[in-house]
Structure formats: structure tokens, C-alpha cells
Amino acid sequence: MIKEILQKEKFTKQDIVNLLKAEREDLETLYQKSYDIKTKYVGNNVYLRGLIELSNICGKNCFYCGIRKDNKNIERYKLNDDEVLNAAKFAYKNCYGSVVIQTGELQSEVNTKRIENLLKQIKKLSNNKLGITLSCGEQSEDVYRRWYEAGAHRYLLRIETSNKDLYAKLHPDDKYHSWEKRLDCLRLIKKTGYQTGTGVMIGLPFQTFEHLADDILFMRDFDIDMCGMGPYIEHVDTPLYNHNIELLPIQERFNLSLKMLAILRIVMKDINIAATTALQAIDKTGREKAIKIAANILMPNITPGLYRDKYQLYANKPCTDENEEDCKKCIDIRTKMAGSNIVYNEWGDSKHFKNRLNFQNK
Ligand code: SAH
Ligand code: SF4
């Protein structure tokens, strides 16, 4: 049955549910198909984005996240400008094509201006060579535009789940945590001209196979350019931890995440798909497994070592006791293990984005 589904041009929701249930040889067939599509459409290349975790200060209170505003059990930090620029220099010197700036969500003119200046300075110190992705949450159209004009050209904002009711179970019921608002932000990001990335968490409490199938269809219909998705990993200092006993075992969440990546690759052939850190938190070679199946983007952490253990969105975050140099040695080895070719000094933009624009201009 899996073979028949995989021959179809377009999957139905039920097809995706069936694929998510694939086991043993069927699973091998699914992964092989995904890998073939990946190599055909985006090649066997892996592009690097040095990840800078700017701050763990966040104005929001998502029920699943370790750096939520009301978690009093963490020490808050904000990298200073020199620390950010040094991390960007490290990325540039080591030939990473891009950086990602990710942070807790802050909406203020001071924050907007600071990021705007940092973007300009990163562009300057790298002679415009470093590509920049932002993952700084929900903002106004004006803020998205200012950051775009300052040099960012990709933006990641996970929808977290495409199901409104499930979203409501994972967030406080107030105007700061609205699914519609998040979707509007994604639309604004796209309208501003960014390569637009989204994603979901996999293995959440209350989440069904049907929800996950809808997530794939959501990403297809929204016509995203990039995706970062991975397993939900519980954090003890969060309200969602109360639902721990209802969760799938962690290894099953990991396996389900790999299946989601494979299906998404088959559905959206030429997008960029990240091998996310949460995969590695469960399985030491989790990111390599993702690359072997579907992913083509790796985001090595280049946040100064001192701060890494403070940016804990979930438990068991890997590599918090390492520094940037360790990460560099580690990536080369790991990616070779996955039989892929690491590409240095290139942005590795989403092919889907280029194809989307060409199509629009015809
Ligand atoms: N504040 C920004 C960016 C930082 S959070 C934002 O929310 O968009 C980045 C991502 O971390 C979130 O989108 C969420 O999907 C993920 N995340 C948070 N808590 C998590 C958890 N417990 N397990 C797995 N992923 C988590
Ligand atoms: Fe803040 Fe993002 Fe965590 Fe939500 S997921 S609490 S917005 S850092």
C-alpha cells in the first residue's frame, strides 16, 4: 500500500496518515523515496547557518517552552553587541555561508533598532557575504520590513501546529498567543519578501496523526520555502510538563519526526529543510539521520559557550558545554558520516523560493 501511495502525484490527508504509520520495509521505502527526491531536487549538499542565540528573555508564555516569561528557574541573558559580532566573524572566518539569529520574543523599539543595527554590522564585517536568517518571533509589518532592509533575507516562524484548537491547548488564552495572529505574521513575512520558513513540533500532548497530516498540507498550501520542525521535548519547568504521562515515548517522537521530514520532502521537493537540534537531543546522530533522509540545512551553534546552557527551550539540549571550535570539528565529521557534501561560503538559498518567484514573474 505504501508503494502505491508513493507513486501518487498528490497525497490526500489519509495517504499522509498511512505514511506516518509506516514500519519496517515500508519505512525503508519511504526514506529511500525521500532521499531520491532530495538528491534530485536539491542535491546531496548541506548548507550551514551558524546559530546565534541572542537572548533568552521572552515576553511570551508558551506552555511548552523552557524560556517562557514566567519560568523563574533560569538566569536571563542578552548577548552584547561584541559577542554577537564576534560570533558572526567566527562564522565568516570559518566559511559558514550564513548565520541565524534566534531569540525570545521581544516587541519594542529598542529591540527592533538593536537587531536592525546588528544586521547592518554583520553585513559590513562580512563584505555582504554572510546570509542572515532571523527567528525573532511575531512582529509588525514595519519591523519585518526594517529588518529585511537591514540585510536579513530569510525568516523562520513556526506555526507550531496547524490546528487552531491544539494551538489553544498549548498557549495561554490571550491576545499575545493567537493562532490567527501567528498566521498573519507568516503572511507578512512572505509579503515583505523573505524566504519564509515555518514548522511544527512533533509528538505534542493531544496531537494525533491527523493533526500531523494537516501540518504537512498546511505547509504545502502556504507554499513555504523552508522548514524547521522537530520533536517536542518536555521541559520540567513548564505547564505542559503536567501532561507528560500522555506523551509518546521519546524514541517514537523521534521516529515520527523523521517520517514527517521524509513526507514533507516528497511533498515539497525543492524547499530547504533543517536538521534541527531537538533531533540531536534525543539521538546523538539524530541530525545526521535527518540529513540522510531529507534535510539539507545544518545549524551549528556558535553562541558563546558561556550562555548555551541558559537557552534551554527543552531538556537535554546537546553541546551546551562546548565552544564554537568544537562545533566546527564536529560538523565536518558528522556530515561526512551522513555521506553528504558540506558546502562552504554559500548562502544555500531555498530553490523553492527562486522557483516561486520565477513562476510569479511569468
Ligand atoms: N521566540 C521565537 C524563536 C525561539 S523559540 C519563536 O517562538 O518563534 C524557537 C522554537 O523552539 C519554537 O518555535 C518552538 O517550536 C521550539 N520549542 C520551544 N519549546 C520546545 C520544546 N519544549 N520542545 C521542542 N521544541 C520547542
Ligand atoms: Fe518565547 Fe518562542 Fe519560547 Fe514561546 S517558543 S516562550 S515565543 S521563546
Short mmCIF file of C-alpha atoms and ligand atoms in Angstrom, two decimals:
data_model
loop_
_atom_site.label_atom_id
_atom_site.label_comp_id
_atom_site.label_asym_id
_atom_site.label_seq_id
_atom_site.Cartn_x
_atom_site.Cartn_y
_atom_site.Cartn_z
CA MET A 1 0.00 0.00 0.00
CA ILE A 2 2.84 2.39 0.87
CA LYS A 3 4.35 1.83 -2.59
CA GLU A 4 1.06 2.74 -4.24
CA ILE A 5 0.72 5.90 -2.18
CA LEU A 6 4.26 6.93 -3.01
CA GLN A 7 3.50 6.74 -6.71
CA LYS A 8 0.78 9.36 -6.45
CA GLU A 9 1.30 12.91 -7.69
CA LYS A 10 -0.60 14.42 -4.78
CA PHE A 11 -1.24 12.90 -1.34
CA THR A 12 -4.58 13.06 0.45
CA LYS A 13 -4.73 13.53 4.20
CA GLN A 14 -5.42 9.81 4.62
CA ASP A 15 -2.38 8.97 2.45
CA ILE A 16 -0.21 11.01 4.79
CA VAL A 17 -1.71 9.35 7.86
CA ASN A 18 -0.91 5.97 6.33
CA LEU A 19 2.64 7.04 5.54
CA LEU A 20 3.07 8.21 9.14
CA LYS A 21 2.18 4.71 10.26
CA ALA A 22 4.76 3.03 8.00
CA GLU A 23 7.02 0.45 9.68
CA ARG A 24 9.94 -1.80 8.72
CA GLU A 25 10.30 -2.33 4.91
CA ASP A 26 7.63 0.28 4.26
CA LEU A 27 9.63 2.75 6.26
CA GLU A 28 12.74 1.94 4.24
CA THR A 29 10.75 2.52 1.05
CA LEU A 30 9.51 5.88 2.37
CA TYR A 31 13.02 7.01 3.34
CA GLN A 32 14.51 5.85 0.04
CA LYS A 33 11.90 7.81 -1.92
CA SER A 34 12.54 10.92 0.16
CA TYR A 35 16.30 10.60 -0.26
CA ASP A 36 15.97 10.15 -4.04
CA ILE A 37 13.84 13.29 -4.27
CA LYS A 38 16.21 15.23 -2.08
CA THR A 39 19.25 14.36 -4.22
CA LYS A 40 17.35 15.00 -7.44
CA TYR A 41 15.96 18.41 -6.47
CA VAL A 42 18.45 19.94 -4.02
CA GLY A 43 21.47 17.68 -4.42
CA ASN A 44 23.47 15.91 -1.75
CA ASN A 45 24.62 19.20 -0.27
CA VAL A 46 24.37 20.53 3.26
CA TYR A 47 24.46 24.28 3.88
CA LEU A 48 25.50 25.80 7.17
CA ARG A 49 23.87 28.50 9.27
CA GLY A 50 25.76 29.44 12.43
CA LEU A 51 23.13 29.73 15.16
CA ILE A 52 23.37 32.74 17.47
CA GLU A 53 21.00 32.59 20.44
CA LEU A 54 20.73 36.29 21.08
CA SER A 55 18.73 36.27 24.31
CA ASN A 56 16.55 34.03 26.46
CA ILE A 57 14.40 36.96 27.56
CA CYS A 58 10.90 36.42 26.22
CA GLY A 59 7.65 38.30 26.63
CA LYS A 60 5.54 35.22 25.92
CA ASN A 61 4.38 32.26 27.90
CA CYS A 62 4.06 29.30 25.54
CA PHE A 63 3.20 26.31 27.76
CA TYR A 64 5.94 24.08 26.31
CA CYS A 65 8.97 26.35 26.33
CA GLY A 66 11.71 26.48 28.96
CA ILE A 67 12.46 30.18 28.44
CA ARG A 68 8.83 31.30 28.80
CA LYS A 69 8.35 34.54 30.67
CA ASP A 70 7.04 33.01 33.89
CA ASN A 71 9.83 30.48 34.33
CA LYS A 72 11.67 31.86 37.33
CA ASN A 73 14.19 29.00 37.42
CA ILE A 74 16.51 30.38 34.77
CA GLU A 75 19.02 33.13 34.68
CA ARG A 76 18.22 35.53 31.86
CA TYR A 77 20.91 36.81 29.50
CA LYS A 78 21.29 39.02 26.49
CA LEU A 79 24.43 38.81 24.34
CA ASN A 80 26.13 42.18 23.98
CA ASP A 81 26.89 43.58 20.54
CA ASP A 82 30.53 42.47 20.62
CA GLU A 83 29.54 38.92 21.45
CA VAL A 84 27.10 38.80 18.53
CA LEU A 85 29.56 40.36 16.10
CA ASN A 86 32.36 38.05 17.22
CA ALA A 87 30.11 35.05 16.65
CA ALA A 88 29.31 36.39 13.15
CA LYS A 89 33.04 36.90 12.50
CA PHE A 90 33.65 33.33 13.57
CA ALA A 91 31.03 32.16 11.08
CA TYR A 92 32.57 34.29 8.33
CA LYS A 93 36.15 33.20 9.04
CA ASN A 94 35.12 29.57 9.07
CA CYS A 95 33.32 29.90 5.77
CA TYR A 96 29.79 29.26 7.00
CA GLY A 97 27.60 30.81 4.34
CA SER A 98 25.03 32.20 6.77
CA VAL A 99 24.02 32.89 10.33
CA VAL A 100 20.68 32.57 12.11
CA ILE A 101 19.74 34.96 14.88
CA GLN A 102 17.22 33.36 17.19
CA THR A 103 15.80 34.83 20.38
CA GLY A 104 12.98 35.01 22.87
CA GLU A 105 10.29 37.32 21.56
CA LEU A 106 10.55 41.00 22.39
CA GLN A 107 8.48 43.69 20.76
CA SER A 108 9.96 47.09 21.45
CA GLU A 109 11.60 49.87 19.51
CA VAL A 110 14.83 49.32 21.46
CA ASN A 111 14.88 45.65 20.45
CA THR A 112 13.95 46.41 16.83
CA LYS A 113 16.66 49.02 16.49
CA ARG A 114 19.27 46.86 18.13
CA ILE A 115 18.61 43.96 15.75
CA GLU A 116 18.49 46.38 12.81
CA ASN A 117 21.95 47.69 13.74
CA LEU A 118 23.36 44.23 14.31
CA LEU A 119 22.14 43.14 10.88
CA LYS A 120 23.86 46.09 9.23
CA GLN A 121 27.08 45.44 11.10
CA ILE A 122 27.09 41.73 10.27
CA LYS A 123 26.68 42.63 6.61
CA LYS A 124 29.53 45.12 6.89
CA LEU A 125 32.01 42.87 8.68
CA SER A 126 31.46 40.13 6.10
CA ASN A 127 31.55 42.37 3.00
CA ASN A 128 27.91 41.43 2.44
CA LYS A 129 28.92 37.81 2.20
CA LEU A 130 27.08 36.28 5.16
CA GLY A 131 23.45 35.40 4.58
CA ILE A 132 21.18 36.11 7.56
CA THR A 133 18.10 34.26 8.76
CA LEU A 134 16.00 35.66 11.59
CA SER A 135 13.91 33.75 14.10
CA CYS A 136 12.73 36.55 16.36
CA GLY A 137 9.05 35.80 16.63
CA GLU A 138 5.93 37.80 15.87
CA GLN A 139 6.47 41.42 14.85
CA SER A 140 4.66 44.16 12.96
CA GLU A 141 4.91 44.56 9.20
CA ASP A 142 7.05 47.64 9.72
CA VAL A 143 9.55 45.74 11.86
CA TYR A 144 9.77 42.86 9.37
CA ARG A 145 10.42 45.43 6.64
CA ARG A 146 13.10 47.28 8.61
CA TRP A 147 14.98 44.07 9.33
CA TYR A 148 14.65 42.98 5.71
CA GLU A 149 16.07 46.30 4.51
CA ALA A 150 18.88 45.99 7.04
CA GLY A 151 20.01 42.73 5.42
CA ALA A 152 18.04 39.72 6.68
CA HIS A 153 16.58 37.70 3.85
CA ARG A 154 15.15 34.57 5.47
CA TYR A 155 12.72 34.33 8.39
CA LEU A 156 11.65 31.34 10.45
CA LEU A 157 8.40 31.43 12.39
CA ARG A 158 6.99 28.07 13.32
CA ILE A 159 3.22 27.82 13.28
CA GLU A 160 3.84 25.15 15.97
CA THR A 161 0.68 23.30 14.90
CA SER A 162 -1.68 23.99 12.01
CA ASN A 163 -4.63 23.07 14.23
CA LYS A 164 -6.20 26.05 15.98
CA ASP A 165 -7.73 24.01 18.79
CA LEU A 166 -4.48 22.23 19.53
CA TYR A 167 -2.66 25.58 19.43
CA ALA A 168 -5.09 26.89 22.04
CA LYS A 169 -4.22 23.99 24.36
CA LEU A 170 -0.54 24.85 24.14
CA HIS A 171 -0.76 28.56 24.81
CA PRO A 172 -2.41 30.95 27.25
CA ASP A 173 -5.77 32.24 26.14
CA ASP A 174 -4.94 35.88 25.44
CA LYS A 175 -4.25 38.21 22.56
CA TYR A 176 -0.49 37.59 22.76
CA HIS A 177 -0.90 33.94 21.89
CA SER A 178 -3.27 33.82 18.96
CA TRP A 179 -3.01 31.28 16.18
CA GLU A 180 -4.56 33.74 13.69
CA LYS A 181 -2.02 36.38 14.63
CA ARG A 182 0.81 33.92 14.07
CA LEU A 183 -0.57 33.02 10.66
CA ASP A 184 -0.92 36.72 9.82
CA CYS A 185 2.72 37.21 10.77
CA LEU A 186 3.75 34.39 8.45
CA ARG A 187 1.82 36.11 5.65
CA LEU A 188 3.54 39.42 6.40
CA ILE A 189 6.93 37.74 6.38
CA LYS A 190 6.21 36.33 2.94
CA LYS A 191 4.80 39.62 1.68
CA THR A 192 7.90 41.50 2.86
CA GLY A 193 9.97 39.33 0.54
CA TYR A 194 11.69 36.97 2.93
CA GLN A 195 12.31 33.35 2.15
CA THR A 196 9.67 32.09 4.51
CA GLY A 197 10.13 29.21 6.88
CA THR A 198 7.77 27.55 9.28
CA GLY A 199 7.45 24.27 11.12
CA VAL A 200 5.73 22.36 13.87
CA MET A 201 6.52 20.35 16.97
CA ILE A 202 6.01 16.61 16.67
CA GLY A 203 4.74 14.35 19.43
CA LEU A 204 2.93 17.03 21.42
CA PRO A 205 0.34 16.04 24.01
CA PHE A 206 -3.14 15.82 22.40
CA GLN A 207 -1.58 15.63 18.90
CA THR A 208 -2.91 12.97 16.50
CA PHE A 209 -1.68 11.57 13.17
CA GLU A 210 -4.47 13.59 11.56
CA HIS A 211 -3.08 16.81 13.04
CA LEU A 212 0.36 15.97 11.67
CA ALA A 213 -1.04 15.16 8.23
CA ASP A 214 -2.78 18.54 8.29
CA ASP A 215 0.53 20.16 9.22
CA ILE A 216 2.09 18.78 6.03
CA LEU A 217 -0.88 20.01 3.98
CA PHE A 218 -0.68 23.41 5.68
CA MET A 219 2.98 23.79 4.70
CA ARG A 220 2.19 22.72 1.15
CA ASP A 221 -0.76 25.08 0.80
CA PHE A 222 1.05 28.00 2.38
CA ASP A 223 3.81 27.28 -0.11
CA ILE A 224 6.68 27.66 2.36
CA ASP A 225 10.29 27.97 1.26
CA MET A 226 11.94 26.45 4.30
CA CYS A 227 11.04 24.22 7.20
CA GLY A 228 12.41 23.64 10.68
CA MET A 229 10.48 21.02 12.59
CA GLY A 230 11.36 18.51 15.24
CA PRO A 231 10.22 16.52 18.23
CA TYR A 232 8.55 18.10 21.23
CA ILE A 233 10.79 17.55 24.23
CA GLU A 234 9.33 18.19 27.65
CA HIS A 235 10.85 20.75 30.00
CA VAL A 236 10.24 20.27 33.70
CA ASP A 237 9.66 23.96 34.45
CA THR A 238 6.74 24.36 32.06
CA PRO A 239 2.97 23.87 32.44
CA LEU A 240 2.86 21.29 29.65
CA TYR A 241 5.05 19.01 31.74
CA ASN A 242 1.88 18.04 33.59
CA HIS A 243 0.84 16.09 30.50
CA ASN A 244 4.00 14.05 30.41
CA ILE A 245 2.42 10.68 31.00
CA GLU A 246 0.23 11.13 27.92
CA LEU A 247 3.24 11.54 25.62
CA LEU A 248 4.55 9.05 23.11
CA PRO A 249 7.86 7.54 24.27
CA ILE A 250 10.71 9.84 23.26
CA GLN A 251 12.12 7.40 20.68
CA GLU A 252 8.73 7.26 18.98
CA ARG A 253 8.59 11.05 18.83
CA PHE A 254 12.00 10.92 17.20
CA ASN A 255 10.91 8.31 14.65
CA LEU A 256 7.73 10.21 13.90
CA SER A 257 9.81 13.35 13.30
CA LEU A 258 11.95 11.53 10.72
CA LYS A 259 8.79 10.33 8.97
CA MET A 260 7.43 13.88 8.91
CA LEU A 261 10.68 15.13 7.35
CA ALA A 262 10.57 12.41 4.70
CA ILE A 263 6.94 13.09 3.79
CA LEU A 264 7.49 16.83 3.64
CA ARG A 265 10.49 16.34 1.34
CA ILE A 266 8.39 14.21 -1.00
CA VAL A 267 5.55 16.76 -0.98
CA MET A 268 7.71 19.92 -1.24
CA LYS A 269 10.65 18.72 -3.26
CA ASP A 270 12.83 21.80 -3.55
CA ILE A 271 12.47 23.53 -0.15
CA ASN A 272 15.21 23.83 2.44
CA ILE A 273 14.69 21.50 5.38
CA ALA A 274 16.72 21.87 8.57
CA ALA A 275 18.11 19.02 10.64
CA THR A 276 17.06 20.52 13.96
CA THR A 277 18.92 20.39 17.25
CA ALA A 278 15.98 18.79 19.07
CA LEU A 279 16.60 15.63 17.00
CA GLN A 280 20.12 15.52 18.35
CA ALA A 281 18.86 15.97 21.90
CA ILE A 282 17.18 12.56 21.59
CA ASP A 283 19.68 10.69 19.44
CA LYS A 284 23.36 11.65 19.26
CA THR A 285 23.33 11.16 15.50
CA GLY A 286 19.78 12.48 15.04
CA ARG A 287 20.73 15.33 12.75
CA GLU A 288 22.81 13.01 10.53
CA LYS A 289 19.86 10.67 10.26
CA ALA A 290 17.68 13.57 9.16
CA ILE A 291 20.25 14.56 6.54
CA LYS A 292 20.43 11.01 5.24
CA ILE A 293 16.69 11.05 4.72
CA ALA A 294 15.51 14.56 3.88
CA ALA A 295 17.29 17.55 5.41
CA ASN A 296 19.82 19.81 3.70
CA ILE A 297 20.44 22.53 6.31
CA LEU A 298 22.54 22.28 9.48
CA MET A 299 22.63 24.99 12.13
CA PRO A 300 25.78 24.56 14.25
CA ASN A 301 25.56 26.53 17.46
CA ILE A 302 28.01 29.45 17.56
CA THR A 303 26.56 31.16 20.63
CA PRO A 304 29.40 31.85 23.09
CA GLY A 305 29.69 28.68 25.24
CA LEU A 306 29.01 30.57 28.44
CA TYR A 307 25.39 31.21 27.52
CA ARG A 308 24.42 28.00 25.80
CA ASP A 309 23.03 26.20 28.80
CA LYS A 310 20.83 29.20 29.55
CA TYR A 311 18.99 28.96 26.23
CA GLN A 312 17.14 25.77 27.15
CA LEU A 313 13.87 25.58 25.29
CA TYR A 314 13.70 21.88 26.24
CA ALA A 315 15.56 19.33 28.36
CA ASN A 316 18.88 17.69 27.38
CA LYS A 317 19.87 20.32 24.86
CA PRO A 318 23.09 18.95 23.32
CA CYS A 319 26.56 20.55 23.28
CA THR A 320 25.96 23.20 25.92
CA ASP A 321 29.43 22.58 27.37
CA GLU A 322 31.26 23.06 24.10
CA ASN A 323 32.59 26.08 22.27
CA GLU A 324 32.45 27.17 18.62
CA GLU A 325 35.71 25.46 17.67
CA ASP A 326 34.50 22.11 18.99
CA CYS A 327 31.36 22.52 16.91
CA LYS A 328 33.36 23.13 13.78
CA LYS A 329 35.40 19.93 14.11
CA CYS A 330 32.29 18.04 14.95
CA ILE A 331 30.25 19.09 11.91
CA ASP A 332 32.79 18.02 9.33
CA ILE A 333 32.96 14.55 10.79
CA ARG A 334 29.27 14.21 11.32
CA THR A 335 28.26 15.28 7.86
CA LYS A 336 30.78 13.02 6.22
CA MET A 337 29.23 10.27 8.23
CA ALA A 338 25.93 11.03 6.62
CA GLY A 339 27.62 10.80 3.19
CA SER A 340 26.85 14.40 2.33
CA ASN A 341 28.81 17.26 0.94
CA ILE A 342 29.17 20.30 3.22
CA VAL A 343 29.07 23.48 1.16
CA TYR A 344 31.09 26.39 2.49
CA ASN A 345 30.82 30.09 1.66
CA GLU A 346 27.42 29.82 0.01
CA TRP A 347 24.07 31.06 1.22
CA GLY A 348 22.31 27.92 0.10
CA ASP A 349 19.07 29.77 -0.55
CA SER A 350 15.83 27.90 -0.93
CA LYS A 351 15.48 26.66 -4.51
CA HIS A 352 11.75 26.70 -3.96
CA PHE A 353 11.86 30.44 -3.29
CA LYS A 354 13.64 31.09 -6.58
CA ASN A 355 11.26 28.83 -8.47
CA ARG A 356 8.29 30.52 -6.78
CA LEU A 357 9.48 33.97 -7.87
CA ASN A 358 10.23 32.84 -11.43
CA PHE A 359 6.76 31.36 -11.61
CA GLN A 360 5.16 34.58 -10.32
CA ASN A 361 7.07 36.68 -12.83
CA LYS A 362 5.99 34.64 -15.83
N1 SAH B 1 10.72 33.03 20.17
C1 SAH B 1 10.80 32.66 18.82
C2 SAH B 1 12.05 31.86 18.47
C3 SAH B 1 12.63 31.00 19.55
S1 SAH B 1 11.69 29.59 20.00
C4 SAH B 1 9.56 31.89 18.41
O1 SAH B 1 8.88 31.35 19.26
O2 SAH B 1 9.28 31.87 17.21
C5 SAH B 1 12.02 28.53 18.62
C6 SAH B 1 11.21 27.27 18.57
O3 SAH B 1 11.56 26.40 19.63
C7 SAH B 1 9.71 27.43 18.74
O4 SAH B 1 9.12 27.83 17.54
C8 SAH B 1 9.29 26.02 19.18
O5 SAH B 1 8.79 25.27 18.08
C9 SAH B 1 10.58 25.39 19.67
N2 SAH B 1 10.41 24.89 21.05
C10 SAH B 1 10.09 25.58 22.15
N3 SAH B 1 9.92 24.74 23.20
C11 SAH B 1 10.15 23.49 22.74
C12 SAH B 1 10.12 22.19 23.33
N4 SAH B 1 9.81 22.01 24.62
N5 SAH B 1 10.41 21.12 22.56
C13 SAH B 1 10.72 21.28 21.26
N6 SAH B 1 10.76 22.48 20.65
C14 SAH B 1 10.48 23.57 21.37
FE1 SF4 B 2 9.12 32.70 23.83
FE2 SF4 B 2 9.45 31.43 21.47
FE3 SF4 B 2 9.63 30.12 23.84
FE4 SF4 B 2 7.24 30.98 23.00
S1 SF4 B 2 8.55 29.44 21.98
S2 SF4 B 2 8.06 31.21 25.07
S3 SF4 B 2 7.81 32.89 21.99
S4 SF4 B 2 10.98 31.71 23.08
#
